[in-house]
XYZ file of C-alpha atoms in Angstrom:
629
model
C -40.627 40.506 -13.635
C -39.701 36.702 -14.625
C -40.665 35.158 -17.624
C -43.651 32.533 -17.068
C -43.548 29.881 -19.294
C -46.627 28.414 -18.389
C -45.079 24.919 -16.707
C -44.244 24.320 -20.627
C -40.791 23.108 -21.856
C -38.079 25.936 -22.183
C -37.257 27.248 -25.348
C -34.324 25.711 -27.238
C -31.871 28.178 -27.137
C -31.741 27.754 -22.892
C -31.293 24.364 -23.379
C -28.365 24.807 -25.360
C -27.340 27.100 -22.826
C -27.433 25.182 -20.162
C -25.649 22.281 -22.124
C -22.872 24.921 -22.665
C -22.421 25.543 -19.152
C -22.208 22.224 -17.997
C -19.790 21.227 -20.931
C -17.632 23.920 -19.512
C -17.612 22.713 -16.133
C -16.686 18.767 -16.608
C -14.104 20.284 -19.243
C -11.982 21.908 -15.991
C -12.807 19.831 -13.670
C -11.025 17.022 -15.777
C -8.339 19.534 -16.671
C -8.446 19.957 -12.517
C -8.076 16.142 -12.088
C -5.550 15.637 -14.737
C -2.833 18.455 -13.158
C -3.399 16.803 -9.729
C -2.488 13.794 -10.893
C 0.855 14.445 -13.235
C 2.077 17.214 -9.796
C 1.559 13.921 -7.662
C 3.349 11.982 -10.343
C 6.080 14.305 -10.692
C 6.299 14.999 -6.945
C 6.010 11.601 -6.119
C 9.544 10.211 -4.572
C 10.039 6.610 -5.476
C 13.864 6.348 -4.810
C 16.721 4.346 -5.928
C 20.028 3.003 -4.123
C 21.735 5.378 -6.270
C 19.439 8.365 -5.659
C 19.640 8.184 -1.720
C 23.517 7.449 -2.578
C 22.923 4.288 0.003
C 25.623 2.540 -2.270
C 27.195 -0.983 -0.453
C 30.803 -0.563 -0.633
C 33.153 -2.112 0.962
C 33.934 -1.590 4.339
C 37.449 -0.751 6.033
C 38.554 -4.318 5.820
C 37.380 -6.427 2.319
C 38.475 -9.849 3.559
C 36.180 -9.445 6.709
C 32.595 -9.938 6.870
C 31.867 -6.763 8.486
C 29.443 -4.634 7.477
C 29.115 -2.741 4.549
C 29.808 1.167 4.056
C 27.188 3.366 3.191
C 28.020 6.597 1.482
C 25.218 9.407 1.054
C 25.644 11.763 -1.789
C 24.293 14.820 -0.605
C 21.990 15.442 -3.489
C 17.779 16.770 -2.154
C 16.409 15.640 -4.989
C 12.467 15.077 -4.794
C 11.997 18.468 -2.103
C 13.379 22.215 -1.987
C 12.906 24.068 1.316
C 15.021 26.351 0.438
C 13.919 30.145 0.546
C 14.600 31.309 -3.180
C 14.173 35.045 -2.591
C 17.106 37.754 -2.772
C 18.573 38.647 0.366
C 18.034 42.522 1.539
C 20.318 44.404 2.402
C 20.815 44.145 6.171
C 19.988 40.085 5.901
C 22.881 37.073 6.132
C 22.563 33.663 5.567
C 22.748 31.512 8.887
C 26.148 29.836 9.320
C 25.816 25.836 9.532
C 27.567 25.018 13.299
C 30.365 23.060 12.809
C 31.142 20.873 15.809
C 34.760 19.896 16.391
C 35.903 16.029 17.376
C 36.383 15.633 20.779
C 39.385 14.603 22.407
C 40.196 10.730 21.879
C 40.392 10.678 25.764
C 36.270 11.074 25.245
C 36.132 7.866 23.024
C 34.594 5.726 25.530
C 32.847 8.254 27.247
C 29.487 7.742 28.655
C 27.922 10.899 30.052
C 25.589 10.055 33.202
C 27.914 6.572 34.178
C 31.242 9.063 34.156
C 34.043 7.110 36.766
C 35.254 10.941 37.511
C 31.976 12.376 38.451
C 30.563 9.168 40.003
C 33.692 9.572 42.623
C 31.513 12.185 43.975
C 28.540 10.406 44.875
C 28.032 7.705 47.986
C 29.371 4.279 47.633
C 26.734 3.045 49.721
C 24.392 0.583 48.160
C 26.639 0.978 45.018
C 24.946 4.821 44.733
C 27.676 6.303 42.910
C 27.719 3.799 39.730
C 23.691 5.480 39.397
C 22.761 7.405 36.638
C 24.815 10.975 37.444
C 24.527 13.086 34.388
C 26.298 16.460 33.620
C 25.226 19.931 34.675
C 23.492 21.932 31.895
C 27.008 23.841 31.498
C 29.282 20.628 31.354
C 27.708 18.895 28.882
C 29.866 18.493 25.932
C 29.002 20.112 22.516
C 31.289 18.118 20.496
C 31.592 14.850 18.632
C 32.637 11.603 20.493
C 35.910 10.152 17.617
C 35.906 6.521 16.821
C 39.312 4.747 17.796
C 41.806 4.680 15.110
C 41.411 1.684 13.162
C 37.975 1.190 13.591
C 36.115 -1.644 11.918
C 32.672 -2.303 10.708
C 31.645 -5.149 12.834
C 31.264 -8.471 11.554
C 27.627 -9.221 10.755
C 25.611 -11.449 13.053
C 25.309 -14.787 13.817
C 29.477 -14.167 13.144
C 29.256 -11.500 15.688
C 28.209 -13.190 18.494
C 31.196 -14.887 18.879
C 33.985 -12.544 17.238
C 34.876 -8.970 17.466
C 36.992 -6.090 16.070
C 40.145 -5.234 18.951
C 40.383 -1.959 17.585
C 36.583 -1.193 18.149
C 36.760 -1.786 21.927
C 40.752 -2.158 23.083
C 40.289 -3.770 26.146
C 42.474 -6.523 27.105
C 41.991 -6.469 31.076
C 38.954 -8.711 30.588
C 41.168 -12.378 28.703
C 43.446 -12.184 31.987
C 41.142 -11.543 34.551
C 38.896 -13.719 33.014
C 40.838 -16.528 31.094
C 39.896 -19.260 33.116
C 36.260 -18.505 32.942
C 36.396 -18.061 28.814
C 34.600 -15.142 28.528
C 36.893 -13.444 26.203
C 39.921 -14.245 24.430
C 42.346 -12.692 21.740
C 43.067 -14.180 18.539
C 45.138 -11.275 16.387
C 43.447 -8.463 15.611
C 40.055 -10.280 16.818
C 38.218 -10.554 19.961
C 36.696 -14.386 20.372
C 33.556 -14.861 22.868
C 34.078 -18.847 23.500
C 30.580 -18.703 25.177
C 31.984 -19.163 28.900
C 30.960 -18.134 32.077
C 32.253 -17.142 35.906
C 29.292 -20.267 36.675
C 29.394 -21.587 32.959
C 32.821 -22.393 32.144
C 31.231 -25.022 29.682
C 29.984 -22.836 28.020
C 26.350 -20.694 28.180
C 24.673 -23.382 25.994
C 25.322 -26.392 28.214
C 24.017 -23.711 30.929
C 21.338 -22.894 29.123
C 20.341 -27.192 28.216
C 20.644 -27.651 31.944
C 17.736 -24.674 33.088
C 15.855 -25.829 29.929
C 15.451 -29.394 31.973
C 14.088 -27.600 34.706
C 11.982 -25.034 33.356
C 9.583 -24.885 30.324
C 12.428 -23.139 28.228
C 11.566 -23.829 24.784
C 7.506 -23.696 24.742
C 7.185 -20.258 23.789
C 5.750 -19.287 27.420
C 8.935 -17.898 28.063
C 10.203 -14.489 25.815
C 11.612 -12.204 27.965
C 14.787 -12.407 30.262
C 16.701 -10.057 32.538
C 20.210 -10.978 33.031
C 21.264 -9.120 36.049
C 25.447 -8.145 36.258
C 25.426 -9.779 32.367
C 28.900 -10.118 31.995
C 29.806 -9.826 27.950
C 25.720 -11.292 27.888
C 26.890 -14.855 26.693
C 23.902 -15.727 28.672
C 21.931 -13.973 26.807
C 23.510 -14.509 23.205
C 22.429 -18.174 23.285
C 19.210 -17.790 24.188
C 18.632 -15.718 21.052
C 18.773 -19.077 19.148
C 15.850 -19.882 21.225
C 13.424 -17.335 20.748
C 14.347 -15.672 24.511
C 14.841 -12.133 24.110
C 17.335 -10.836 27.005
C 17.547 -7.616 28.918
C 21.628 -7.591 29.844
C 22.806 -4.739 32.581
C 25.751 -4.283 34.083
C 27.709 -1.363 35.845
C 30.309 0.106 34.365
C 32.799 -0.659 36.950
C 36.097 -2.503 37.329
C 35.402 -5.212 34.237
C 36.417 -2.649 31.498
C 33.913 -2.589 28.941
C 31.667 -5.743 29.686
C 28.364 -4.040 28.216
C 30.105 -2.235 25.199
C 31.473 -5.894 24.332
C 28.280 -7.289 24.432
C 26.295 -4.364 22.061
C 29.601 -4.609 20.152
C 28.202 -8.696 19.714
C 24.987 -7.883 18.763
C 23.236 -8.476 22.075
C 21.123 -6.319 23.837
C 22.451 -4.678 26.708
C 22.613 -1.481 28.706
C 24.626 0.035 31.837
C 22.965 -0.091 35.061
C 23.209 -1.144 38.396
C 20.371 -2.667 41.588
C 21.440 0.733 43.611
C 19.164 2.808 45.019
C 16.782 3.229 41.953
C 14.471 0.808 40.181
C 15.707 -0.379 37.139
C 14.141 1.502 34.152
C 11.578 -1.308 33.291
C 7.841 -1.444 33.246
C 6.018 -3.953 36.521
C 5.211 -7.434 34.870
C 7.663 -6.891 32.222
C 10.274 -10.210 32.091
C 9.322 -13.948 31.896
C 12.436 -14.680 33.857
C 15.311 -13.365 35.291
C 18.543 -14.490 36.084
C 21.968 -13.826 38.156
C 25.314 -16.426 37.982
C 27.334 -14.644 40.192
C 26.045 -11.408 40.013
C 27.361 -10.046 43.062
C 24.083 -8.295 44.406
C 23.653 -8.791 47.918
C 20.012 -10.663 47.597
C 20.130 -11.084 51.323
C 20.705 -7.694 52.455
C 18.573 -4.238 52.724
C 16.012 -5.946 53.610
C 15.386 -8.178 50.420
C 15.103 -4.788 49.070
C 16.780 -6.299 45.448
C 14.679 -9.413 45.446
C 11.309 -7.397 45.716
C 12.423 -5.025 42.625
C 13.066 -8.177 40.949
C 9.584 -9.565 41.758
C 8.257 -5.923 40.871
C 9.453 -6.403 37.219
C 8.391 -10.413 36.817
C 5.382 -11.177 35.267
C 3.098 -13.731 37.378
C 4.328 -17.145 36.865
C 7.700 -15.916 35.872
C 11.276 -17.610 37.100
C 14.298 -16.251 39.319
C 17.059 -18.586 38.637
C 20.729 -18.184 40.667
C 23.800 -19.737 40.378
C 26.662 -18.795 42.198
C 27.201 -18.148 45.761
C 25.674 -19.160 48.369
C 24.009 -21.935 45.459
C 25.405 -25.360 46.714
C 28.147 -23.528 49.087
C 28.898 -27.309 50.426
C 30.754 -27.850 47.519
C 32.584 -24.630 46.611
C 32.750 -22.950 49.509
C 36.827 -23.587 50.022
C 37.190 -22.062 45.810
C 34.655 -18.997 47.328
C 37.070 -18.568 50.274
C 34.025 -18.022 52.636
C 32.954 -20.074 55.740
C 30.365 -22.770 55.849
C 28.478 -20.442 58.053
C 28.310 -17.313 56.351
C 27.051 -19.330 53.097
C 24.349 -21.089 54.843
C 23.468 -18.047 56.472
C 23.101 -16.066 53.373
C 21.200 -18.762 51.500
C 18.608 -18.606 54.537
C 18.230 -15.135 54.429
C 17.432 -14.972 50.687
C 15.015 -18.671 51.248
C 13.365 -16.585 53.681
C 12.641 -13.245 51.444
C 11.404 -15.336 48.771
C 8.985 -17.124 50.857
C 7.355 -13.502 52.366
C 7.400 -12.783 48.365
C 5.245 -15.688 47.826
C 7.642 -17.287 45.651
C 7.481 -21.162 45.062
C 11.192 -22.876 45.096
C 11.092 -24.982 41.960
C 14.140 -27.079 42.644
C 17.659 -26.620 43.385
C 20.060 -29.191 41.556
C 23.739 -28.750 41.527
C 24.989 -24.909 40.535
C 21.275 -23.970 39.856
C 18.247 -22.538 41.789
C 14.850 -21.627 40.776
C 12.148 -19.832 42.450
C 8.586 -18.992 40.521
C 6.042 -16.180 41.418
C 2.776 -16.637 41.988
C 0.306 -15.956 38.889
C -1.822 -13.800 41.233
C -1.667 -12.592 44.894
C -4.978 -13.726 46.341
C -2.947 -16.207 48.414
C -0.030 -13.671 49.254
C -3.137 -11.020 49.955
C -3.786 -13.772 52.838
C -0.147 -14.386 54.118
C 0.182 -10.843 55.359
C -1.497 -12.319 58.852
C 1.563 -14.084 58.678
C 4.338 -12.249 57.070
C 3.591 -8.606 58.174
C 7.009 -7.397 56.199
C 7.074 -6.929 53.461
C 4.025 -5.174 53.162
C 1.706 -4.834 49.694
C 1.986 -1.306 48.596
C 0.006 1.308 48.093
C -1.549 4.084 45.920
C 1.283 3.554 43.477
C 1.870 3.183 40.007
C 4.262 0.027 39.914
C 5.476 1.135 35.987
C 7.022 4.278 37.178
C 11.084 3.860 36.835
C 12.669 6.833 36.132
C 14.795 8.337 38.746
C 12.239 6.264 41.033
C 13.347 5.002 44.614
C 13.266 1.220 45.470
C 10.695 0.412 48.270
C 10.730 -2.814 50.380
C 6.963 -3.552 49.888
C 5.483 -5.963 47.485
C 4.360 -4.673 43.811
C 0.470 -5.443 44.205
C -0.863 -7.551 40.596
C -3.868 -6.880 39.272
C -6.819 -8.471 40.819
C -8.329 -11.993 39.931
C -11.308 -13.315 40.285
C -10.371 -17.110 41.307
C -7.337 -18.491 42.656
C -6.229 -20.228 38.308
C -6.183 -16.830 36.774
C -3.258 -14.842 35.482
C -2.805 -11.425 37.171
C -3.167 -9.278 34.319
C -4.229 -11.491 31.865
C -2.671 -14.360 30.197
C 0.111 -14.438 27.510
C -0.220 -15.475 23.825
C 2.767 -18.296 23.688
C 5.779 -16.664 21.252
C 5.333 -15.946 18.156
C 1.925 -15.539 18.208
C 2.547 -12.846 21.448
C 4.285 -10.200 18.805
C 0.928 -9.764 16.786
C -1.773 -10.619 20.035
C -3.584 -7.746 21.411
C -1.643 -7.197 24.786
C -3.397 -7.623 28.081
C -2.877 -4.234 29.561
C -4.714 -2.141 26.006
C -7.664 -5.047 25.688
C -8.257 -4.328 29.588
C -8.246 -0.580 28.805
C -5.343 -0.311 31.469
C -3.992 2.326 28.855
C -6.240 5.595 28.374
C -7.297 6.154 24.955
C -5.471 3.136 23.356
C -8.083 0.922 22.614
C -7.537 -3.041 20.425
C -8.902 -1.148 17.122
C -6.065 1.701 17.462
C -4.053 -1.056 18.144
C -4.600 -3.325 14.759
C -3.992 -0.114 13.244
C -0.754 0.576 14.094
C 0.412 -2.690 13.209
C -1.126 -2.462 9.912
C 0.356 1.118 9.504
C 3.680 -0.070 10.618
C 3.437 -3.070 7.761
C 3.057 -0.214 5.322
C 5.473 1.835 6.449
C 8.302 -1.104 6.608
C 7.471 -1.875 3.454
C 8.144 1.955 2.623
C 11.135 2.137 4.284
C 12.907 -1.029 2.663
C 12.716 0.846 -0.593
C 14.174 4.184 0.432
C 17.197 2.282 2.880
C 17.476 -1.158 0.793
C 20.097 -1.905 2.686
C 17.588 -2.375 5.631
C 16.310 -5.722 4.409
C 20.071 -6.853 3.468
C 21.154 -7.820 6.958
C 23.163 -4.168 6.944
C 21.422 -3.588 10.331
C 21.648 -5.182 13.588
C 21.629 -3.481 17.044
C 18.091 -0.360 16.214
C 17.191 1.666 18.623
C 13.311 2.740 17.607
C 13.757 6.487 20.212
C 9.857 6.949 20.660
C 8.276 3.230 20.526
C 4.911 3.922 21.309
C 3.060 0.160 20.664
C 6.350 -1.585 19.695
C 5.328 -1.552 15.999
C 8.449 -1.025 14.282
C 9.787 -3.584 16.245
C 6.884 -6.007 15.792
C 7.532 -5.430 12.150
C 10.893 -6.586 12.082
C 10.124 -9.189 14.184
C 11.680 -12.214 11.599
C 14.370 -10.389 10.767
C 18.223 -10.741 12.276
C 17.745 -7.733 14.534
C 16.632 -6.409 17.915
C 14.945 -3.141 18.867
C 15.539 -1.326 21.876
C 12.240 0.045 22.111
C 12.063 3.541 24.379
C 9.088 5.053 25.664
C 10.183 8.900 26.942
C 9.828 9.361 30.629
C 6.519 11.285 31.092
C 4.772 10.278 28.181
C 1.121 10.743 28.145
C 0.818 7.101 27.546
C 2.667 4.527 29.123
C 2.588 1.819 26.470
C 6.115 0.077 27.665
C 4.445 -2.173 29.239
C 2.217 -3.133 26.537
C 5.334 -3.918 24.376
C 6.776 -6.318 26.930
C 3.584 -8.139 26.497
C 4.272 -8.499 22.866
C 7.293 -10.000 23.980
C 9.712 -7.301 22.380
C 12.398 -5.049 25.570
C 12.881 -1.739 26.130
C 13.299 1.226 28.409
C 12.183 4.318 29.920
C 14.522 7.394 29.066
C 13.967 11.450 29.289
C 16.194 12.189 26.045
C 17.162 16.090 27.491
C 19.904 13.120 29.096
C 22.649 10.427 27.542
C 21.358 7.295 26.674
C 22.903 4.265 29.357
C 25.082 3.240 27.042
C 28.525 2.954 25.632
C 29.359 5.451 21.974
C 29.081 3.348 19.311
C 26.279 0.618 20.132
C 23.490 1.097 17.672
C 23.217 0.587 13.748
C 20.245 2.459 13.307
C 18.092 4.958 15.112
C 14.183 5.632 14.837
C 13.198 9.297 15.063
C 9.478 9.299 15.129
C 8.266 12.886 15.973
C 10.483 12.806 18.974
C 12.050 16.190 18.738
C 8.398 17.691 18.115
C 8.143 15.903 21.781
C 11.297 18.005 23.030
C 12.205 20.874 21.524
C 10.474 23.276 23.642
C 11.820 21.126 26.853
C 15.383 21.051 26.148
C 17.823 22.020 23.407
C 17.713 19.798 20.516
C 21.335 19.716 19.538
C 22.353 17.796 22.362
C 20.162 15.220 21.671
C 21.367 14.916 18.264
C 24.782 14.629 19.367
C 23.701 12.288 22.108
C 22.581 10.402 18.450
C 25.688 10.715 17.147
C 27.903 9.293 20.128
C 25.624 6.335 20.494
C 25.531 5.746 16.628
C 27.833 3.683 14.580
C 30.131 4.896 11.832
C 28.316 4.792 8.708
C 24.610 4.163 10.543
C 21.724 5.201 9.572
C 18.582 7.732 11.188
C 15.155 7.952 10.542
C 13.806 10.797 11.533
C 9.702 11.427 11.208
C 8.590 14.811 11.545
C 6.868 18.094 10.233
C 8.488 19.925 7.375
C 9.616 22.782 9.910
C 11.403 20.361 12.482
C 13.180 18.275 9.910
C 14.426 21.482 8.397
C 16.029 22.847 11.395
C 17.344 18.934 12.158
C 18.993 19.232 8.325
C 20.496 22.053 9.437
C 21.911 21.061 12.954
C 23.551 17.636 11.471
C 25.253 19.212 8.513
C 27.791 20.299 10.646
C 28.095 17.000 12.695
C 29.789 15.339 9.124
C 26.001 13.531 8.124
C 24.481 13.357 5.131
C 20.374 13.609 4.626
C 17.944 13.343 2.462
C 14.409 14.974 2.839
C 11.856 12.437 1.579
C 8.017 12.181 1.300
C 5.672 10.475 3.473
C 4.929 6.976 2.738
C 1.516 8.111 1.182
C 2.651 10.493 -0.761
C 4.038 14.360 -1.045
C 0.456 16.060 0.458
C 1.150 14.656 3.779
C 2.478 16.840 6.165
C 4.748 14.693 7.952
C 8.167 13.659 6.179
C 11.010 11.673 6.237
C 14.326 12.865 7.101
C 17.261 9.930 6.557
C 20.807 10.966 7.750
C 23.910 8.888 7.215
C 26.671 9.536 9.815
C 30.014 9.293 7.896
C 33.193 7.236 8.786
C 36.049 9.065 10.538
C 38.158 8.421 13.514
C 40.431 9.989 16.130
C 43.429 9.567 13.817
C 41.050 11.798 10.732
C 39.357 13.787 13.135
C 40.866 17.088 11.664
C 40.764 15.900 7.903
């Protein structure tokens, strides 16, 4: 039975009781609070040059102004995942794979744009310089060797205009070019005068003669595809003037043309108007562009010129130069008839018109057509034009492995004749930080403006992070980054006044298509399914962005090929970031020791209880002629 005591005050000793008790609980919970806080102090991972062993040295030439060497010591020094109990007696250790150099014949080698296996493959509509990639059982498992003699290249602006001859050893391109100064040699250096097959004064005189025609330097105009780019000289000027270019080209008979332009620091992939669209969202470019290009606008039924009006934004420019463009004056240099020039230039003034495209003007070597900022009058026009038609239950953004059709890319509806398909376009630079038209629309399920202003807030913090872990990230070390899962162009957006350009990838099949989204910011990029090789040349990119993409693909394909794919595109000496769980970055560690990197486990930007962690790899120098040492 319980003591009554009679709604009176309790007796002093339960008071002092009581005060006991609660002394002892605020005495461990503030023993609690104090071990929390020295674990997360002495956990905590607040790294140094030397500690990450990023150390600048110099690179294989000192009187150059290449980029510098960074060494990693291999040294785990804030994280042990290792397992520290004894083994039994039936257990081993796992071996570390060590992969082997491939042969130097490999050193240019470019997996699904192969010459050998595209010889297999039609020639018709240019088919067989597609995207071809190796059988499961013929992809190689080894690493793609540097040239001998190979050179850190020189840092940009200086790299625009000069390159390293050992790094891509390709004369073929100063004879068959000379007159045309795309490329010349000067010793043991490449020089990029700046010149043109239809700019042999060079691409900034070019460039000053479309800026009198169009609105070139009012920040309406970011991004530019340079169809059959050449070395991207084209391209490598605009940079000065805030137009960010999308360069392709085949690899075909001009040895090396995209590889020198990466090797410049300008963006630029392999590919090729075939069969397939190009691997770029609908509405994506501000302008493109051909001088000379040598794609048959006028044939396939304008097939080319409606993939290039699928991938203009409304109110974006086509500009030409080169044949048939003012044919009455070069037609005897072209060594083609009057009539099969005029005829041509027609055909492709015809197949603009059923696109709806405006001519802008035509003055000496140039012509320039402009889409239409919506399609309520082209809606109209097909009681005139009945080919080609507007198409049809289909999602213009798909581009991977995707045939070309010959109908018109339908834009998003309008509700009078002045507004923008799609919405209208912050001018550059305030288009990097704007909320793009296709998430405030709600165009993209579940990403919504809030999520949005979070991940560029998230992506501030996590720059931040990253410049103290890799100094050498905000010391101009960097400039070709490949960022291999985008998602809203936030890493990019970050580094968006700094001297480099992100490819920005979104993986083929991704729950949300958000490519699109970062063309509206004004950033490129491309689709890609990484279980393939990357369209591009070994050797191209600086640094690589690995945010949880192998969680993405290791249960779809096997993730040592894509980290070898990593490898062959990566420079000597670059640098990964790889974002993942504890688990995944483990079994990366493992997979990359034996490709001759260096890592370094490190903790999440908020701290060592988050799950997620950083993973930064260092692939180390060595060539064909050190392969074995």
């Amino acid at each position: 039975m319980a003591k009554d005591y009679g709604g009176g005050s309790p007796k002093p000793h339960h008071l002092e009781s009581k005060r006991r008790r609660l002394s002892w609980v605020l005495g461990v919970s503030a023993l609690c609070v104090i071990f929390y806080l020295l674990g997360a102090w002495q956990n905590s991972s607040s790294v140094t040059v030397d500690r990450m062993g990023i150390n600048p040295k110099v690179g294989c030439d000192t009187k150059s102004q290449s980029y510098a060497r960074p060494v990693v010591q291999s040294s785990i020094s804030t994280l042990d995942f290792e397992a520290h109990h004894q083994l039994g007696a039936n257990e081993t250790l796992p071996a570390v794979r060590k992969f082997r150099p491939c042969d130097s014949k490999y050193s240019e080698y470019t997996p699904c744009q192969d010459p050998i296996r595209a010889r297999k493959f039609e020639k018709k509509m240019l088919m067989y310089r597609e995207r071809h990639c190796p059988a499961k059982d013929e992809v190689l498992q080894c690493l793609i060797p540097a040239p001998a003699n190979y050179k850190n290249p020189f840092r940009w602006p200086q790299s625009r205009d000069y390159a390293w001859f050992d790094n891509v050893p390709h004369k073929e391109l100063t004879i068959e070019k000379a007159v045309q100064n795309w490329i010349q040699v000067e010793g043991d250096k490449f020089r990029f005068p700046g010149g043109g097959t239809m700019f042999t004064r060079g691409a900034n005189a070019y460039i000053d003669d479309i800026a009198e025609l169009i609105p070139l330097g009012s920040g309406s105009i970011r991004t530019a595809l340079d169809t059959g780019c050449g070395v991207a000289s084209w391209g490598a000027y605009l940079l000065s003037r805030n137009v960010l270019t999308m360069s392709f080209a085949p690899r075909d008979t001009h040895e090396a043309q995209v590889q020198f332009a990466l090797e410049r620091g300008v963006p630029a992939m392999i590919g090729v108007m075939a069969s397939q669209r190009i691997p770029y969202p609908a509405r994506a470019f501000d302008m493109a562009h051909c001088s000379r290009c040598l794609i048959p606008w006028y044939d396939f039924d304008g097939l080319y010129l409606i993939e290039v009006d699928r991938v203009l934004r409304p109110g974006g420019y086509w500009i030409l130069s080169g044949p048939p463009i003012n044919w009455k004056k070069h037609y005897k240099g072209w060594e083609r008839t009057q009539e099969d020039l005029k005829k041509e230039q027609d055909t492709i003034e015809a197949t603009a018109k059923r696109l709806c495209w405006k001519k802008v003007v035509e003055k000496n070597d140039l012509a320039i057509w402009q889409k239409p900022i919506n399609h309520i009058e082209c809606v109209k026009s097909r009681k005139v034009y009945k080919v080609p038609h507007i198409c049809k239950e289909d999602n213009p953004d798909i581009a991977w492995y995707k045939k070309m059709e010959t109908c018109i890319t339908p834009l998003p509806e309008v509700q009078s004749a002045d507004e923008v398909a799609g919405g209208a376009l912050e001018k550059w630079p305030k288009r990097a930080m704007a909320v793009p038209p296709r998430i405030s629309s709600g165009a993209i399920p579940e990403i919504t403006v809030n999520k949005f202003k979070e991940d560029n807030a998230l992506w501030k913090q996590r720059l931040a992070y990253y410049k103290k872990i890799v100094p050498s990230l905000a010391q101009g070390r960097y400039r070709n980054i490949m960022d291999m899962n985008a998602h809203l162009g936030g890493f990019s957006a970050a580094l968006a006044d700094a001297p480099v350009w992100v490819m920005n990838v979104i993986p083929a099949n991704s729950k949300h298509d958000t490519l699109g989204a970062i063309y509206e910011r004004g950033f490129i990029g491309t689709y890609q399914d990484w279980c393939e090789a990357f369209s591009t040349y070994p050797r191209t990119y600086d640094l690589i962005h690995a945010g949880g993409i192998f969680s993405i693909y290791q249960d779809r394909c096997d993730i040592t090929n894509i980290l070898l794919e990593m490898d062959r595109i990566l420079r000597p000496e670059g640098t990964v970031i790889f974002r993942d769980t504890v688990e995944v970055l483990v079994k990366i560690q493992g997979i990359i020791e034996g490709m001759r990197w260096k890592s370094d486990i490190k903790d999440h930007e908020t701290g060592p209880f988050n799950p997620e962690k950083i993973l930064l790899a260092v692939k180390t120098y060595w060539t064909s002629s050190t392969a074995e040492t």
